[in-house]
CSV table of C-alpha atoms and ligand atoms in Angstrom, one decimal:
chain,number,residue,atom,x,y,z
R,3,MET,CA,-15.3,39.4,0.7
R,4,GLN,CA,-14.8,35.7,0.7
R,5,ILE,CA,-13.2,33.9,-2.3
R,6,ALA,CA,-15.4,30.9,-3.0
R,7,ARG,CA,-14.8,27.7,-5.0
R,8,VAL,CA,-17.4,26.1,-7.1
R,9,ASN,CA,-17.4,22.7,-5.4
R,10,ARG,CA,-18.1,24.4,-2.1
R,11,ILE,CA,-20.7,26.9,-3.5
R,12,LYS,CA,-23.6,25.8,-1.4
R,13,GLU,CA,-21.8,26.8,1.8
R,14,PHE,CA,-22.0,30.4,0.4
R,15,ASP,CA,-25.8,30.4,-0.4
R,16,GLY,CA,-27.1,34.0,-0.3
R,17,GLN,CA,-23.6,35.5,0.2
R,18,LYS,CA,-21.6,37.9,-1.9
R,19,VAL,CA,-18.4,36.2,-3.1
R,20,GLN,CA,-15.5,36.4,-5.5
R,21,LEU,CA,-14.8,33.5,-7.9
R,22,ASN,CA,-11.6,33.2,-9.8
R,23,GLY,CA,-11.4,31.1,-13.0
R,24,TRP,CA,-11.8,30.9,-16.7
R,25,VAL,CA,-14.5,31.4,-19.2
R,26,TYR,CA,-15.8,28.0,-20.2
R,27,ASN,CA,-18.3,29.6,-22.5
R,28,SER,CA,-20.5,32.6,-22.7
R,29,ARG,CA,-23.7,33.5,-24.5
R,30,ARG,CA,-26.1,36.4,-24.7
R,31,SER,CA,-29.8,36.7,-25.0
R,32,GLY,CA,-30.6,40.4,-25.5
R,33,LYS,CA,-29.7,42.3,-22.3
R,34,ILE,CA,-28.9,39.1,-20.3
R,35,GLY,CA,-25.6,37.3,-20.5
R,36,PHE,CA,-24.7,33.8,-19.3
R,37,LEU,CA,-21.1,33.1,-18.4
R,38,MET,CA,-20.1,29.5,-17.6
R,39,LEU,CA,-17.2,30.0,-15.2
R,40,ARG,CA,-14.7,27.2,-14.8
R,41,ASP,CA,-12.6,27.4,-11.7
R,42,GLY,CA,-10.9,24.0,-11.7
R,43,PHE,CA,-13.1,22.7,-9.0
R,44,GLY,CA,-16.3,22.9,-11.0
R,45,ILE,CA,-18.4,24.9,-13.4
R,46,ILE,CA,-21.0,27.5,-12.5
R,47,GLN,CA,-23.4,29.7,-14.3
R,48,CYS,CA,-22.9,33.5,-13.8
R,49,VAL,CA,-25.8,35.6,-14.9
R,50,VAL,CA,-24.9,39.0,-16.2
R,51,VAL,CA,-27.7,41.6,-16.5
R,52,LYS,CA,-27.0,44.7,-18.5
R,53,ASN,CA,-29.2,46.9,-16.3
R,54,ASP,CA,-27.3,45.8,-13.2
R,55,LEU,CA,-23.7,46.2,-14.6
R,56,GLY,CA,-24.2,49.2,-16.8
R,57,GLU,CA,-23.5,49.7,-20.6
R,58,GLU,CA,-19.7,49.7,-20.4
R,59,LYS,CA,-19.3,46.5,-18.3
R,60,PHE,CA,-21.8,44.7,-20.6
R,61,GLU,CA,-19.7,45.7,-23.6
R,62,ASP,CA,-16.8,44.1,-21.7
R,63,PHE,CA,-18.9,41.0,-21.3
R,64,LYS,CA,-19.3,40.8,-25.1
R,65,ARG,CA,-15.5,40.6,-25.5
R,66,LEU,CA,-15.1,37.5,-23.3
R,67,THR,CA,-13.5,34.7,-25.2
R,68,GLN,CA,-13.2,31.0,-24.3
R,69,GLU,CA,-10.6,30.4,-21.6
R,70,THR,CA,-10.2,34.1,-20.7
R,71,SER,CA,-9.0,34.3,-17.1
R,72,ILE,CA,-11.5,36.2,-15.0
R,73,SER,CA,-12.5,37.2,-11.5
R,74,VAL,CA,-16.3,37.5,-10.9
R,75,ILE,CA,-18.0,39.1,-7.9
R,76,GLY,CA,-21.6,38.3,-7.3
R,77,THR,CA,-24.2,36.8,-5.0
R,78,VAL,CA,-24.7,33.0,-4.8
R,79,ALA,CA,-28.3,32.0,-5.4
R,80,LYS,CA,-30.2,28.7,-5.7
R,81,ASN,CA,-31.5,27.9,-9.1
R,82,ASP,CA,-32.8,24.4,-9.8
R,83,ARG,CA,-32.5,24.9,-13.5
R,84,ALA,CA,-28.9,25.9,-13.4
R,85,PRO,CA,-26.3,23.1,-13.7
R,86,GLY,CA,-25.3,22.2,-10.1
R,87,GLY,CA,-28.4,23.9,-8.6
R,88,PHE,CA,-26.7,27.3,-8.0
R,89,GLU,CA,-25.8,30.4,-10.0
R,90,ILE,CA,-24.0,33.7,-9.4
R,91,GLN,CA,-25.9,37.0,-9.8
R,92,THR,CA,-23.0,38.9,-11.2
R,93,GLU,CA,-22.3,42.4,-9.8
R,94,ASP,CA,-18.9,42.9,-11.3
R,95,PHE,CA,-16.0,41.1,-13.0
R,96,THR,CA,-12.4,41.7,-13.9
R,97,ILE,CA,-10.7,40.3,-17.0
R,98,ILE,CA,-7.3,39.0,-15.9
R,99,GLN,CA,-6.1,38.0,-19.3
R,100,LEU,CA,-8.0,37.9,-22.5
R,101,SER,CA,-7.5,34.6,-24.2
R,102,ASP,CA,-6.9,34.8,-27.9
R,103,GLY,CA,-7.9,32.0,-30.3
R,104,TYR,CA,-8.2,29.1,-27.9
R,105,PRO,CA,-7.6,26.1,-30.2
R,106,ILE,CA,-10.1,23.7,-28.6
R,107,THR,CA,-13.5,24.8,-29.6
R,108,PRO,CA,-16.8,23.0,-29.0
R,109,LYS,CA,-16.7,21.5,-32.5
R,110,GLU,CA,-15.4,17.9,-33.0
R,111,HIS,CA,-11.7,17.6,-33.1
R,112,GLY,CA,-9.7,14.5,-33.9
R,113,THR,CA,-7.9,12.6,-31.1
R,114,ASP,CA,-4.5,13.3,-32.5
R,115,PHE,CA,-5.2,17.0,-32.6
R,116,LEU,CA,-6.4,16.9,-29.0
R,117,MET,CA,-3.5,14.8,-27.9
R,118,ASN,CA,-1.1,17.4,-29.3
R,119,LYS,CA,-3.0,20.0,-27.2
R,120,ARG,CA,-3.1,17.8,-24.2
R,121,HIS,CA,-1.8,20.6,-21.9
R,122,LEU,CA,-5.0,22.5,-22.8
R,123,TRP,CA,-7.4,19.5,-23.3
R,124,LEU,CA,-7.1,18.7,-19.6
R,125,ARG,CA,-9.3,21.7,-19.0
R,126,SER,CA,-12.3,20.1,-20.8
R,127,LYS,CA,-15.1,18.6,-18.8
R,128,ARG,CA,-14.5,15.0,-19.8
R,129,GLN,CA,-10.7,15.1,-19.2
R,130,HIS,CA,-11.4,16.8,-15.9
R,131,ALA,CA,-13.8,14.0,-14.9
R,132,ILE,CA,-11.3,11.3,-15.8
R,133,LEU,CA,-8.5,13.0,-13.8
R,134,ARG,CA,-10.7,13.2,-10.8
R,135,ILE,CA,-11.6,9.6,-11.0
R,136,ARG,CA,-8.0,8.7,-11.5
R,137,HIS,CA,-7.2,10.6,-8.3
R,138,GLN,CA,-10.0,8.8,-6.5
R,139,ILE,CA,-8.7,5.4,-7.6
R,140,ILE,CA,-5.2,6.2,-6.4
R,141,LYS,CA,-6.6,7.6,-3.1
R,142,ALA,CA,-8.8,4.5,-2.6
R,143,THR,CA,-5.9,2.2,-3.3
R,144,ARG,CA,-3.7,3.9,-0.8
R,145,ASP,CA,-6.5,4.2,1.8
R,146,PHE,CA,-7.2,0.5,1.5
R,147,LEU,CA,-3.5,-0.5,1.9
R,148,ASP,CA,-2.8,2.1,4.6
R,149,SER,CA,-5.8,0.9,6.6
R,150,HIS,CA,-4.4,-2.6,6.6
R,151,ASP,CA,-1.0,-1.7,8.0
R,152,PHE,CA,0.9,-1.6,4.7
R,153,THR,CA,3.8,0.8,4.7
R,154,LEU,CA,4.5,2.8,1.5
R,155,VAL,CA,8.2,2.2,0.6
R,156,ASP,CA,9.5,3.7,-2.6
R,157,THR,CA,11.6,1.7,-5.0
R,158,PRO,CA,14.3,3.0,-7.4
R,159,ILE,CA,13.7,3.7,-11.1
R,160,PHE,CA,17.3,3.2,-12.3
R,161,THR,CA,18.2,-0.4,-11.6
R,162,PRO,CA,20.7,-3.0,-12.9
R,163,ASN,CA,18.0,-5.7,-12.9
R,164,ALA,CA,15.3,-6.9,-15.2
R,165,CYS,CA,12.2,-7.9,-13.3
R,166,GLU,CA,9.7,-8.8,-16.1
R,167,GLY,CA,12.0,-10.2,-18.8
R,168,THR,CA,14.7,-8.6,-20.8
R,169,THR,CA,12.8,-7.8,-24.0
R,170,THR,CA,11.1,-4.6,-22.8
R,171,LEU,CA,14.0,-2.8,-21.0
R,172,PHE,CA,15.0,0.9,-21.5
R,173,GLY,CA,18.7,1.2,-21.0
R,174,THR,CA,21.0,4.2,-20.2
R,175,GLU,CA,24.8,4.3,-20.0
R,176,TYR,CA,25.0,7.2,-17.5
R,177,PHE,CA,26.3,5.0,-14.7
R,178,GLY,CA,29.3,3.7,-16.7
R,179,GLU,CA,27.4,0.5,-17.2
R,180,THR,CA,23.9,-0.2,-18.4
R,181,ALA,CA,21.2,0.8,-16.0
R,182,TYR,CA,17.5,0.1,-16.8
R,183,LEU,CA,14.4,2.0,-16.1
R,184,ALA,CA,12.3,0.0,-13.7
R,185,GLN,CA,9.7,-2.4,-15.3
R,186,SER,CA,8.4,-3.0,-11.8
R,187,GLY,CA,9.6,-2.2,-8.3
R,188,GLN,CA,8.7,-5.7,-7.1
R,189,LEU,CA,12.2,-7.1,-6.4
R,190,TYR,CA,12.9,-4.2,-4.1
R,191,GLY,CA,9.3,-4.5,-2.8
R,192,GLU,CA,10.2,-8.0,-1.6
R,193,ALA,CA,13.2,-6.7,0.3
R,194,ASN,CA,11.0,-4.0,1.8
R,195,ALA,CA,8.4,-6.5,2.8
R,196,MET,CA,11.0,-8.5,4.8
R,197,ALA,CA,11.7,-5.3,6.6
R,198,MET,CA,8.2,-4.0,7.1
R,199,GLY,CA,5.9,-7.1,7.0
R,200,ARG,CA,3.5,-5.5,4.5
R,201,GLN,CA,4.6,-2.9,2.0
R,202,TYR,CA,3.5,-1.3,-1.2
R,203,ASN,CA,5.6,0.5,-3.7
R,204,PHE,CA,3.8,2.9,-6.1
R,205,GLY,CA,5.5,4.7,-8.9
R,206,PRO,CA,6.0,5.0,-12.6
R,207,THR,CA,7.2,2.0,-14.5
R,208,PHE,CA,8.6,1.7,-18.0
R,209,ARG,CA,8.1,-0.9,-20.8
R,210,ALA,CA,9.8,-0.7,-24.2
R,211,GLU,CA,6.9,-2.6,-25.8
R,212,LYS,CA,6.8,-2.0,-29.5
R,213,SER,CA,3.1,-2.8,-29.6
R,214,LYS,CA,0.6,-0.1,-30.3
R,215,THR,CA,-2.6,-1.2,-28.6
R,216,ARG,CA,-5.3,0.5,-26.6
R,217,ARG,CA,-4.0,-1.1,-23.4
R,218,HIS,CA,-0.3,-0.4,-23.5
R,219,LEU,CA,1.6,2.7,-22.4
R,220,THR,CA,5.4,3.0,-22.4
R,221,GLU,CA,5.3,4.8,-19.0
R,222,PHE,CA,2.6,3.8,-16.6
R,223,TRP,CA,1.9,3.8,-12.9
R,224,MET,CA,1.8,0.6,-10.9
R,225,VAL,CA,1.0,-0.1,-7.3
R,226,GLU,CA,2.6,-3.2,-5.9
R,227,PRO,CA,1.7,-4.6,-2.5
R,228,GLU,CA,4.0,-7.3,-1.2
R,229,ILE,CA,3.0,-9.4,1.8
R,230,THR,CA,5.0,-11.7,4.0
R,231,PHE,CA,3.7,-14.9,5.5
R,232,CYS,CA,1.1,-14.9,2.7
R,233,ASP,CA,0.3,-17.8,0.4
R,234,PHE,CA,-1.1,-17.8,-3.1
R,235,GLU,CA,-4.8,-17.9,-2.0
R,236,GLU,CA,-4.5,-15.1,0.5
R,237,ASN,CA,-2.7,-13.0,-2.2
R,238,MET,CA,-5.8,-13.4,-4.5
R,239,GLN,CA,-8.0,-12.3,-1.6
R,240,TRP,CA,-6.0,-9.1,-1.0
R,241,ALA,CA,-6.2,-8.3,-4.7
R,242,GLU,CA,-10.0,-8.8,-5.0
R,243,ARG,CA,-10.7,-6.9,-1.8
R,244,MET,CA,-8.7,-4.0,-3.0
R,245,VAL,CA,-10.4,-3.9,-6.4
R,246,GLU,CA,-13.8,-4.1,-4.7
R,247,TYR,CA,-12.9,-1.2,-2.4
R,248,ILE,CA,-11.6,1.0,-5.2
R,249,VAL,CA,-14.8,0.5,-7.3
R,250,ARG,CA,-17.0,1.2,-4.3
R,251,GLN,CA,-15.1,4.4,-3.4
R,252,VAL,CA,-15.5,5.7,-7.0
R,253,LEU,CA,-19.2,4.9,-7.0
R,254,GLU,CA,-19.7,6.7,-3.7
R,255,ASN,CA,-17.6,9.8,-4.3
R,256,ARG,CA,-17.5,10.3,-8.1
R,257,GLN,CA,-21.1,10.1,-9.2
R,258,ASN,CA,-20.9,13.4,-11.0
R,259,GLU,CA,-17.8,12.5,-12.9
R,260,LEU,CA,-19.2,9.1,-13.9
R,261,ALA,CA,-22.3,11.0,-15.2
R,262,VAL,CA,-20.2,13.4,-17.2
R,263,LEU,CA,-18.6,10.3,-18.9
R,264,GLU,CA,-22.0,8.8,-19.3
R,265,ARG,CA,-20.7,5.7,-17.6
R,266,ASP,CA,-23.4,3.0,-17.1
R,267,ILE,CA,-22.8,2.2,-13.4
R,268,ALA,CA,-24.8,-1.0,-13.3
R,269,PRO,CA,-21.8,-3.2,-14.2
R,270,LEU,CA,-19.7,-1.5,-11.6
R,271,GLU,CA,-22.3,-2.1,-8.9
R,272,LYS,CA,-21.8,-5.8,-9.4
R,273,ILE,CA,-18.1,-5.7,-8.4
R,274,LYS,CA,-18.1,-7.5,-5.1
R,275,ALA,CA,-15.5,-9.9,-3.8
R,276,PRO,CA,-15.0,-12.9,-4.0
R,277,PHE,CA,-14.3,-12.9,-7.7
R,278,PRO,CA,-14.6,-16.1,-9.7
R,279,ARG,CA,-11.4,-18.1,-10.1
R,280,VAL,CA,-10.5,-20.1,-13.2
R,281,SER,CA,-7.3,-22.0,-13.9
R,282,TYR,CA,-5.2,-21.4,-17.0
R,283,ASP,CA,-6.0,-25.0,-18.0
R,284,GLU,CA,-9.7,-24.3,-17.8
R,285,CYS,CA,-9.2,-21.2,-19.9
R,286,VAL,CA,-7.5,-23.1,-22.6
R,287,GLU,CA,-10.5,-25.5,-22.7
R,288,MET,CA,-12.9,-22.5,-22.8
R,289,LEU,CA,-11.0,-20.9,-25.7
R,290,GLN,CA,-10.8,-24.1,-27.7
R,291,LYS,CA,-14.5,-24.8,-27.2
R,292,GLY,CA,-15.1,-21.2,-28.3
R,293,GLY,CA,-13.4,-21.9,-31.6
R,294,PHE,CA,-10.1,-20.1,-30.8
R,295,ASP,CA,-6.9,-21.6,-32.2
R,296,PHE,CA,-5.1,-21.7,-28.9
R,297,GLU,CA,-2.6,-24.2,-27.7
R,298,TRP,CA,-1.6,-25.0,-24.1
R,299,GLY,CA,1.6,-23.1,-23.2
R,300,GLY,CA,0.8,-19.9,-25.1
R,301,ASP,CA,0.1,-16.5,-23.5
R,302,PHE,CA,-3.3,-14.9,-23.8
R,303,GLY,CA,-3.7,-12.1,-26.3
R,304,ALA,CA,-6.3,-9.3,-25.9
R,305,PRO,CA,-9.1,-11.2,-27.8
R,306,ASP,CA,-8.4,-14.3,-25.7
R,307,GLU,CA,-8.7,-12.3,-22.4
R,308,THR,CA,-11.8,-10.6,-23.6
R,309,PHE,CA,-13.4,-13.9,-24.5
R,310,ILE,CA,-12.6,-15.4,-21.1
R,311,ALA,CA,-13.8,-12.3,-19.2
R,312,GLU,CA,-17.1,-12.3,-21.1
R,313,HIS,CA,-18.1,-15.4,-19.2
R,314,TYR,CA,-18.4,-13.4,-16.0
R,315,ASP,CA,-19.9,-10.1,-14.8
R,316,LYS,CA,-17.1,-9.6,-12.2
R,317,PRO,CA,-13.4,-9.5,-12.7
R,318,VAL,CA,-12.1,-13.0,-13.1
R,319,ILE,CA,-8.9,-14.4,-11.5
R,320,VAL,CA,-7.0,-16.6,-13.8
R,321,HIS,CA,-4.5,-18.7,-11.9
R,322,ARG,CA,-1.7,-21.3,-12.4
R,323,PHE,CA,-0.1,-20.4,-15.7
R,324,PRO,CA,2.6,-22.4,-17.5
R,325,SER,CA,5.8,-21.5,-15.8
R,326,GLN,CA,7.5,-21.1,-19.2
R,327,ILE,CA,5.5,-17.9,-19.9
R,328,LYS,CA,5.9,-16.4,-16.5
R,329,ALA,CA,8.6,-14.5,-14.7
R,330,PHE,CA,11.6,-16.3,-13.0
R,331,TYR,CA,10.6,-15.3,-9.5
R,332,MET,CA,7.3,-17.1,-9.4
R,333,LYS,CA,7.0,-20.2,-7.2
R,334,ARG,CA,6.1,-23.4,-8.9
R,335,ASP,CA,2.9,-25.2,-8.1
R,336,PRO,CA,3.9,-28.0,-5.7
R,337,GLU,CA,1.3,-30.2,-7.4
R,338,ASN,CA,2.5,-29.6,-10.9
R,339,ASP,CA,6.0,-28.5,-11.7
R,340,LYS,CA,5.0,-27.1,-15.2
R,341,LEU,CA,2.8,-24.5,-13.5
R,342,ALA,CA,3.6,-21.3,-11.7
R,343,LEU,CA,1.7,-19.9,-8.8
R,344,GLY,CA,0.9,-16.8,-10.8
R,345,MET,CA,-2.4,-15.1,-11.2
R,346,ASP,CA,-3.9,-12.4,-13.4
R,347,ILE,CA,-7.1,-10.5,-12.8
R,348,LEU,CA,-9.1,-9.7,-16.0
R,349,ALA,CA,-11.5,-6.9,-15.8
R,350,PRO,CA,-15.0,-7.2,-17.3
R,351,GLU,CA,-16.3,-5.3,-20.3
R,352,GLY,CA,-13.3,-6.2,-22.5
R,353,TYR,CA,-10.6,-4.4,-20.4
R,354,GLY,CA,-8.3,-7.3,-20.0
R,355,GLU,CA,-5.6,-7.7,-17.4
R,356,ILE,CA,-5.6,-5.1,-14.6
R,357,ILE,CA,-3.5,-7.1,-12.1
R,358,GLY,CA,-0.7,-9.6,-12.3
R,359,GLY,CA,0.7,-11.3,-9.2
R,360,ALA,CA,2.2,-14.4,-7.7
R,361,GLU,CA,3.5,-16.3,-4.8
R,362,ARG,CA,7.3,-15.8,-4.9
R,363,GLU,CA,9.9,-18.5,-4.9
R,364,SER,CA,11.3,-18.4,-1.4
R,365,ASP,CA,13.9,-21.3,-1.7
R,366,TYR,CA,17.4,-20.2,-2.3
R,367,ASN,CA,18.6,-23.1,-4.5
R,368,THR,CA,15.5,-23.1,-6.6
R,369,LEU,CA,15.7,-19.4,-7.2
R,370,LEU,CA,19.4,-19.6,-8.0
R,371,GLU,CA,18.7,-22.3,-10.6
R,372,ARG,CA,16.0,-20.1,-12.1
R,373,VAL,CA,18.3,-17.1,-12.4
R,374,GLU,CA,21.0,-19.2,-14.1
R,375,LYS,CA,18.6,-20.9,-16.4
R,376,GLU,CA,17.2,-17.6,-17.6
R,377,ASN,CA,20.8,-16.3,-18.1
R,378,LEU,CA,20.3,-13.4,-15.7
R,379,PRO,CA,23.5,-11.8,-14.5
R,380,LYS,CA,24.0,-13.6,-11.1
R,381,GLU,CA,26.0,-10.7,-9.6
R,382,ASP,CA,23.1,-8.3,-9.9
R,383,PHE,CA,20.7,-10.8,-8.2
R,384,GLU,CA,23.0,-11.5,-5.2
R,385,TRP,CA,21.1,-8.9,-3.1
R,386,TYR,CA,17.8,-10.5,-4.2
R,387,LEU,CA,19.1,-14.0,-3.3
R,388,ASP,CA,20.1,-12.6,0.1
R,389,LEU,CA,16.4,-12.4,0.9
R,390,ARG,CA,16.4,-16.2,0.6
R,391,ARG,CA,19.7,-16.6,2.6
R,392,TYR,CA,18.7,-14.6,5.6
R,393,GLY,CA,15.4,-15.6,7.0
R,394,SER,CA,13.4,-16.5,3.9
R,395,VAL,CA,9.6,-16.7,4.4
R,396,GLN,CA,6.6,-17.5,2.2
R,397,HIS,CA,5.5,-14.3,0.6
R,398,SER,CA,3.3,-13.0,-2.3
R,399,GLY,CA,2.3,-9.9,-4.0
R,400,PHE,CA,0.8,-8.3,-7.1
R,401,GLY,CA,1.0,-5.3,-9.3
R,402,MET,CA,-2.0,-3.2,-10.4
R,403,GLY,CA,-1.7,-0.9,-13.4
R,404,ILE,CA,-3.5,2.3,-12.6
R,405,GLU,CA,-4.2,3.3,-16.1
R,406,ARG,CA,-5.9,0.0,-17.0
R,407,VAL,CA,-8.1,0.4,-13.9
R,408,VAL,CA,-9.0,4.0,-14.9
R,409,ALA,CA,-9.8,2.9,-18.4
R,410,TRP,CA,-12.1,0.2,-17.2
R,411,ILE,CA,-13.9,2.2,-14.5
R,412,CYS,CA,-14.4,5.1,-16.8
R,413,LYS,CA,-15.1,2.8,-19.7
R,414,LEU,CA,-12.7,4.6,-22.1
R,415,PRO,CA,-11.8,3.2,-25.5
R,416,HIS,CA,-8.0,3.7,-25.0
R,417,VAL,CA,-5.6,4.1,-22.1
R,418,ARG,CA,-4.2,7.3,-23.6
R,419,GLU,CA,-6.9,9.4,-21.8
R,420,THR,CA,-6.3,7.8,-18.4
R,421,ILE,CA,-3.0,9.6,-17.7
R,422,PRO,CA,-2.3,13.3,-17.9
R,423,TYR,CA,0.6,13.1,-20.3
R,424,PRO,CA,0.7,9.7,-22.1
R,425,ARG,CA,3.9,8.3,-23.2
R,426,MET,CA,3.6,5.6,-25.9
R,427,LEU,CA,5.0,4.6,-29.2
R,428,GLY,CA,4.8,7.7,-31.3
R,429,ARG,CA,3.9,10.0,-28.4
R,430,LEU,CA,6.4,12.0,-26.5
R,431,ARG,CA,4.9,15.5,-26.5
R,432,PRO,CA,3.6,17.6,-24.9
G,516,4AD,O1,1.8,-8.3,-15.1
G,516,4AD,P1,2.9,-7.3,-14.9
G,516,4AD,O2,3.9,-7.2,-15.9
G,516,4AD,O3,3.4,-7.7,-13.4
G,516,4AD,C1,4.5,-7.2,-12.8
G,516,4AD,O4,5.2,-6.3,-13.2
G,516,4AD,C2,4.8,-7.7,-11.5
G,516,4AD,N1,6.2,-7.5,-11.1
G,516,4AD,C3,3.8,-7.1,-10.5
G,516,4AD,C4,4.0,-7.7,-9.1
G,516,4AD,O5,3.7,-8.8,-8.9
G,516,4AD,N2,4.4,-6.9,-8.1
G,516,4AD,O6,2.3,-5.8,-14.7
G,516,4AD,C5,1.3,-5.6,-13.7
G,516,4AD,C6,0.2,-4.7,-14.2
G,516,4AD,C7,-0.6,-5.4,-15.3
G,516,4AD,O7,-1.6,-6.3,-14.8
G,516,4AD,C8,-1.2,-4.2,-16.0
G,516,4AD,O8,-2.3,-3.7,-15.3
G,516,4AD,C9,-0.1,-3.1,-15.9
G,516,4AD,O9,0.7,-3.5,-14.8
G,516,4AD,N3,0.7,-3.0,-17.1
G,516,4AD,C10,0.5,-2.0,-18.0
G,516,4AD,N4,-0.3,-1.0,-18.1
G,516,4AD,C11,-0.2,-0.1,-19.1
G,516,4AD,N5,0.7,-0.3,-20.1
G,516,4AD,C12,1.6,-1.3,-20.1
G,516,4AD,N6,2.5,-1.5,-21.1
G,516,4AD,C13,1.5,-2.3,-19.0
G,516,4AD,N7,2.2,-3.4,-18.7
G,516,4AD,C14,1.6,-3.8,-17.5
G,517,MG,MG1,1.1,-9.5,-16.5
């Protein structure tokens, strides 16, 4: 007998199969029982008829508890009224392990309770849908870059360097000197790009941000393309095309999951490149006209970002920020030395920054000056300066936070549900 999986069930129409999984729930109506079987790939209804299975087996059916592991044998049959359009006419089943007192019941639980049971919560329909969409987003990201001749090159997690400022570093003394967990793989990504032409690094990144917000994690996943012979404008085009591709792939392949989340897909259908571009200066004007107490030179907070993004129904690219609020590696605007060629992409629907990127400073002397001005330890940046000593070229790149994109596409209220095991202020377990 064949072992079937729920997501492939229509290939087994009319056949007798075995299904292995867990009891999502079960109910009875007289001599007929309905078992919702969850096998990890999907959920299917198994119909259990007392007269077919006999008295004893039907008594066993009554013992089934939520999340009991079980093997079911039965015939696959079309049923338009069953969820998914198919059901199993059960002939036999074997209990593998009877689950006792599964803590997550269909009643409402608080988020904190569910977060503490995260290892089990992942089995629920909604979390399952989010994880599948997360997977699709990562796959689409990689497919997009792979198909444009980017090479995936991994970057280290322990590093002596700060990439995005010294205030959010996690240090460890294991190496006999302070090593930091990577805030970004970008600096290594630049070295990789000089070797490969186009590269992306993709891994976990760490920020010791003491802020508790619905957008911040302590540990999150970032994908960072880095492109040689690429100017500021081309960099923005790569970013918007990638976002467009990701959204389209989710719409095409994850309709069921979006439906489970009750996600209104109309706003997602509008996500087509090119995205509007607006300068930092224009944003300041927009904010001031909108009654915000915002001065030129400041960084946008979440309410500022939301207000700016509300003007558009696509992601908006904010470009040319004051260099004083941006990282040391960003190239200055040749037309205005006070500005950096940095850009942020703000998602619609109040999700804020999903991408940050820049054209990189490629001149040795200018970069050295920047390192010294920011009091960065020059010895540790020698290798990075080498990239400007030996065949420096114009190059650009950006970083996209996976969890921010998942939160937006799934329209979740908080990033904590976008990652299997969130790490944030006050959350280390499970
Ligand atoms: O804007 P950030 O700090 O940029 C960099 O790290 C660059 N080195 C990237 C590059 O150019 N290669 O971070 C990039 C993205 C943000 O736009 C956001 O999506 C995400 O990473 N991000 C976070 N996501 C969750 N929690 C946090 N604490 C995040 N900090 C940044
Ligand atoms: Mg940023």
